[in-house]
Backbone as numpy.savetxt, mean C-alpha at the origin, in Angstrom:
# Nx Ny Nz CAx CAy CAz Cx Cy Cz
7.60 -5.74 22.65 7.39 -6.66 23.74 5.90 -6.72 24.06
5.35 -7.89 24.06 3.92 -8.04 24.35 3.73 -8.28 25.85
3.03 -7.38 26.48 2.76 -7.51 27.90 1.40 -8.14 28.14
1.01 -8.21 29.38 -0.26 -8.82 29.74 -1.45 -8.04 29.18
-1.28 -6.75 28.91 -2.38 -5.91 28.45 -2.54 -5.92 26.93
-1.75 -6.68 26.21 -1.81 -6.69 24.75 -3.14 -7.25 24.26
-3.68 -6.59 23.24 -4.93 -7.06 22.62 -4.65 -7.96 21.41
-3.38 -8.17 21.09 -3.03 -9.02 19.96 -3.13 -10.48 20.35
-3.67 -11.28 19.45 -3.71 -12.72 19.72 -2.31 -13.28 19.57
-2.05 -14.38 20.23 -0.72 -14.99 20.19 -0.38 -15.47 18.78
-1.38 -15.91 18.03 -1.17 -16.38 16.67 -1.95 -15.45 15.72
-1.23 -14.87 14.77 -1.86 -14.01 13.79 -2.35 -14.85 12.62
-3.55 -14.57 12.14 -4.13 -15.36 11.05 -3.67 -14.84 9.70
-3.80 -15.69 8.70 -3.49 -15.32 7.32 -4.51 -14.32 6.83
-4.09 -13.40 5.97 -5.07 -12.50 5.37 -6.11 -13.29 4.58
-7.30 -12.73 4.48 -8.37 -13.34 3.69 -9.18 -12.20 3.09
-10.14 -12.52 2.25 -10.96 -11.46 1.66 -11.76 -10.72 2.73
-12.09 -11.38 3.84 -12.82 -10.74 4.93 -11.91 -10.05 5.94
-10.64 -10.43 5.93 -9.63 -9.81 6.81 -8.38 -9.53 5.98
-8.49 -8.57 5.04 -7.37 -8.31 4.14 -6.20 -7.60 4.83
-5.01 -7.81 4.28 -3.82 -7.08 4.70 -3.62 -5.95 3.70
-3.48 -4.72 4.19 -3.35 -3.55 3.32 -2.08 -2.79 3.70
-1.20 -2.59 2.72 0.00 -1.78 2.92 -0.20 -0.49 2.14
-0.29 0.62 2.86 -0.40 1.94 2.24 1.02 2.47 2.14
1.53 2.51 0.93 2.93 2.87 0.65 3.05 4.39 0.49
3.63 5.03 1.48 3.92 6.46 1.39 5.24 6.59 0.64
5.26 7.45 -0.36 6.43 7.62 -1.20 7.68 7.99 -0.40
8.81 7.40 -0.78 10.13 7.68 -0.21 10.26 7.25 1.24
9.65 6.12 1.61 9.78 5.62 2.98 10.35 4.20 3.02
10.92 3.73 1.92 11.44 2.37 1.87 10.37 1.36 1.52
9.25 1.84 1.05 8.11 0.97 0.77 8.26 0.07 -0.43
9.13 0.41 -1.37 9.31 -0.44 -2.54 9.85 -1.80 -2.12
10.81 -1.80 -1.21 11.35 -3.07 -0.70 10.27 -3.84 0.06
9.48 -3.12 0.84 8.41 -3.77 1.60 7.36 -4.35 0.65
7.02 -3.59 -0.39 6.03 -4.07 -1.36 6.53 -5.34 -2.06
7.82 -5.37 -2.36 8.45 -6.55 -2.97 8.30 -7.76 -2.04
8.58 -7.56 -0.77 8.46 -8.63 0.23 7.01 -9.11 0.33
6.07 -8.17 0.36 4.65 -8.51 0.48 4.19 -9.30 -0.75
4.60 -8.88 -1.94 4.21 -9.58 -3.17 4.75 -11.01 -3.16
6.01 -11.17 -2.77 6.62 -12.51 -2.72 5.91 -13.38 -1.69
5.60 -12.81 -0.52 4.94 -13.57 0.54 3.53 -13.97 0.13
2.80 -13.06 -0.51 1.44 -13.38 -0.97 1.48 -14.52 -1.98
2.44 -14.47 -2.90 2.56 -15.54 -3.90 2.93 -16.86 -3.23
3.86 -16.81 -2.27 4.29 -18.01 -1.57 3.13 -18.69 -0.83
2.22 -17.86 -0.30 1.08 -18.41 0.46 -0.18 -18.54 -0.41
-0.02 -18.35 -1.72 -1.11 -18.48 -2.69 -2.30 -17.58 -2.34
-2.00 -16.34 -1.94 -3.04 -15.36 -1.63 -3.27 -14.48 -2.85
-4.51 -14.14 -3.12 -4.84 -13.25 -4.22 -4.48 -11.83 -3.79
-3.69 -11.14 -4.64 -3.23 -9.81 -4.27 -3.47 -8.81 -5.39
-3.47 -7.54 -4.99 -3.52 -6.42 -5.93 -2.36 -5.51 -5.54
-1.23 -5.66 -6.27 -0.02 -4.94 -5.93 0.59 -4.36 -7.20
0.50 -3.04 -7.41 1.11 -2.43 -8.58 2.60 -2.77 -8.69
3.08 -2.92 -9.91 4.44 -3.36 -10.27 4.60 -4.87 -10.15
3.54 -5.57 -9.82 3.58 -7.02 -9.68 2.34 -7.63 -10.33
2.47 -8.82 -10.82 1.33 -9.51 -11.41 0.77 -8.83 -12.64
1.62 -8.12 -13.38 1.17 -7.46 -14.59 0.49 -6.12 -14.39
0.42 -5.64 -13.15 -0.19 -4.33 -12.89 0.82 -3.22 -13.15
0.37 -2.16 -13.79 1.23 -1.01 -14.06 1.67 -0.40 -12.74
2.92 0.07 -12.69 3.46 0.63 -11.44 2.75 1.90 -11.00
2.25 2.68 -11.94 1.54 3.91 -11.59 0.05 3.60 -11.52
-0.33 2.83 -10.53 -1.72 2.49 -10.25 -2.01 3.03 -8.88
-2.88 4.03 -8.79 -3.08 4.73 -7.53 -4.41 4.43 -6.85
-5.19 3.52 -7.44 -6.46 3.16 -6.82 -6.87 1.77 -7.30
-7.80 1.18 -6.59 -8.35 -0.10 -7.04 -9.26 0.16 -8.23
-9.34 -0.77 -9.16 -10.25 -0.56 -10.30 -11.70 -0.55 -9.84
-12.49 0.26 -10.49 -13.92 0.34 -10.19 -14.58 -0.97 -10.60
-15.53 -1.41 -9.82 -16.21 -2.67 -10.13 -17.07 -2.57 -11.38
-17.37 -1.35 -11.82 -18.20 -1.19 -13.02 -17.44 -0.51 -14.16
-16.14 -0.28 -13.99 -15.36 0.39 -15.03 -14.84 -0.57 -16.07
-14.34 -0.01 -17.16 -13.83 -0.85 -18.25 -12.54 -1.57 -17.84
-11.82 -1.03 -16.84 -10.60 -1.69 -16.40 -10.83 -2.50 -15.13
-12.07 -2.88 -14.91 -12.41 -3.62 -13.69 -11.68 -4.95 -13.63
-11.17 -5.25 -12.46 -10.51 -6.53 -12.22 -11.36 -7.30 -11.23
-11.21 -8.60 -11.23 -11.94 -9.41 -10.26 -11.21 -9.33 -8.93
-11.75 -8.57 -8.01 -11.15 -8.39 -6.69 -11.88 -9.20 -5.63
-12.80 -10.07 -6.05 -13.67 -10.76 -5.09 -12.92 -11.61 -4.07
-11.76 -12.13 -4.42 -10.99 -12.96 -3.48 -9.69 -12.29 -3.03
-9.56 -11.01 -3.30 -8.33 -10.30 -2.96 -8.17 -10.18 -1.45
-7.01 -10.63 -0.96 -6.75 -10.59 0.48 -5.52 -9.77 0.83
-4.75 -9.34 -0.18 -3.56 -8.53 0.05 -3.56 -7.37 -0.94
-3.42 -6.14 -0.42 -3.38 -4.94 -1.24 -2.17 -4.12 -0.78
-1.34 -3.67 -1.72 -0.17 -2.88 -1.35 0.13 -1.90 -2.47
0.31 -0.62 -2.13 0.66 0.37 -3.14 0.47 1.79 -2.66
0.69 2.74 -3.57 0.50 4.16 -3.30 -0.99 4.47 -3.37
-1.71 4.20 -2.30 -3.16 4.36 -2.28 -3.59 5.35 -1.21
-4.84 5.81 -1.32 -5.44 6.61 -0.26 -5.70 5.73 0.95
-5.86 6.36 2.10 -6.00 5.65 3.36 -7.08 4.57 3.34
-8.24 4.83 2.80 -9.35 3.87 2.89 -9.51 3.02 1.62
-8.40 2.65 1.00 -8.43 1.87 -0.24 -9.20 0.57 -0.08
-9.18 -0.02 1.10 -9.85 -1.31 1.31 -11.35 -1.23 1.09
-11.94 -0.04 1.15 -13.38 0.11 0.90 -13.74 -0.27 -0.54
-12.73 -0.33 -1.41 -12.96 -0.72 -2.80 -12.97 -2.22 -3.02
-12.62 -2.99 -1.99 -12.67 -4.45 -2.11 -14.10 -4.92 -1.93
-14.58 -5.84 -2.77 -15.97 -6.31 -2.67 -16.36 -6.79 -1.27
-15.47 -7.49 -0.58 -15.80 -8.00 0.75 -15.86 -6.89 1.79
-15.27 -5.72 1.49 -15.25 -4.61 2.43 -16.17 -3.48 2.00
-16.82 -3.66 0.90 -17.62 -2.59 0.31 -18.70 -2.04 1.22
-18.86 -0.72 1.15 -19.91 -0.03 1.89 -20.53 0.99 0.96
-21.71 1.41 1.26 -22.40 2.35 0.38 -21.90 3.78 0.53
-21.38 4.13 1.69 -20.82 5.48 1.86 -19.75 5.46 2.95
-19.01 6.56 3.07 -17.87 6.63 3.98 -18.25 6.50 5.46
-19.48 6.81 5.82 -19.86 6.75 7.23 -20.42 5.38 7.64
-20.59 4.48 6.68 -21.11 3.14 6.99 -20.00 2.30 7.62
-20.37 1.39 8.50 -19.36 0.51 9.09 -18.80 -0.45 8.04
-17.58 -0.87 8.23 -16.97 -1.82 7.31 -17.57 -3.20 7.48
-17.62 -3.94 6.38 -18.09 -5.32 6.44 -16.91 -6.28 6.49
-15.69 -5.75 6.60 -14.50 -6.58 6.74 -13.61 -5.96 7.82
-12.56 -6.67 8.17 -11.64 -6.19 9.21 -10.22 -6.15 8.65
-9.85 -5.03 7.97 -8.52 -4.97 7.38 -7.43 -4.78 8.43
-6.27 -5.38 8.17 -5.07 -5.11 8.94 -4.26 -4.14 8.08
-4.04 -2.93 8.55 -3.41 -1.89 7.74 -2.01 -1.59 8.27
-1.05 -1.52 7.35 0.34 -1.25 7.68 0.81 -0.04 6.88
1.42 0.92 7.57 1.97 2.12 6.94 3.37 2.34 7.50
4.34 2.63 6.63 5.69 2.95 7.09 5.90 4.45 7.02
6.64 4.98 7.98 6.97 6.39 7.98 8.47 6.60 7.87
8.87 7.84 7.75 10.28 8.19 7.67 10.43 9.60 8.20
11.58 9.89 8.77 11.82 11.24 9.27 11.59 12.23 8.12
10.83 13.30 8.36 10.44 14.20 7.26 11.61 14.86 6.54
12.69 15.19 7.23 13.82 15.82 6.55 14.54 14.80 5.67
14.74 13.60 6.18 15.36 12.54 5.36 14.51 12.24 4.13
13.20 12.23 4.31 12.29 11.97 3.20 12.37 13.07 2.15
12.43 14.33 2.59 12.53 15.47 1.67 13.84 15.43 0.89
14.93 15.10 1.55 16.23 14.99 0.87 16.20 13.88 -0.16
15.66 12.74 0.20 15.55 11.62 -0.72 14.69 11.99 -1.93
13.59 12.67 -1.67 12.70 13.10 -2.74 13.42 14.06 -3.69
14.17 15.00 -3.11 14.93 15.95 -3.92 15.91 15.23 -4.84
16.69 14.31 -4.26 17.67 13.60 -5.08 17.02 12.76 -6.16
15.85 12.19 -5.88 15.17 11.39 -6.89 14.61 12.27 -8.00
13.97 13.37 -7.63 13.23 14.17 -8.61 14.02 15.28 -9.28
15.01 15.84 -8.64 15.58 17.07 -9.16 17.08 17.04 -9.35
17.81 16.39 -8.51 19.26 16.57 -8.46 19.95 16.37 -9.80
19.55 15.40 -10.59 20.25 15.09 -11.82 19.70 15.83 -13.04
18.73 16.70 -12.86 18.15 17.43 -13.98 18.90 18.73 -14.24
19.14 19.03 -15.50 19.83 20.27 -15.86 19.06 21.50 -15.39
17.74 21.42 -15.34 16.93 22.56 -14.93 17.08 22.87 -13.44
17.72 22.01 -12.69 17.87 22.20 -11.24 19.30 22.64 -10.87
20.12 23.00 -11.83 21.52 23.34 -11.54 21.62 24.45 -10.50
20.82 25.49 -10.59 20.88 26.58 -9.62 20.58 26.10 -8.21
19.61 25.20 -8.05 19.29 24.67 -6.74 20.42 23.81 -6.20
21.08 23.07 -7.09 22.19 22.22 -6.67 23.31 23.05 -6.04
23.63 24.18 -6.68 24.70 25.04 -6.16 24.34 25.60 -4.78
23.08 26.00 -4.61 22.65 26.58 -3.33 22.65 25.56 -2.21
22.24 24.32 -2.52 22.14 23.29 -1.49 23.51 22.70 -1.19
24.30 22.48 -2.21 25.61 21.85 -2.02 26.62 22.86 -1.55
């Protein structure tokens, strides 16, 4: 509920290279579905995005490509970023670039992070990583 003290504008603007939308996907929080929605929405609005598992990007992409590396991508117009990234991933976008971590940003990112109850997340992680493996049989007996 937006009250009189809200600092949010009544109309939210579309992401742009100067005001990118960034989704930091924490593992096992339902973020895959959210990332799917973000990728579809970015495509629908013809926004340039960098979203692993979409647009030909490998799913295990944990950082933006370096601007001087051999795997460098053109991020100059990127306005949507979503994936398993470190908190300040937007600093790798050309429009947000800074020379060091203490410099002010030259862009204004809108950052979204989803959380999950830690016990539910741990159980989900266990079932994904260990439950079906033969090497985890002893743990299965103890937990079940």
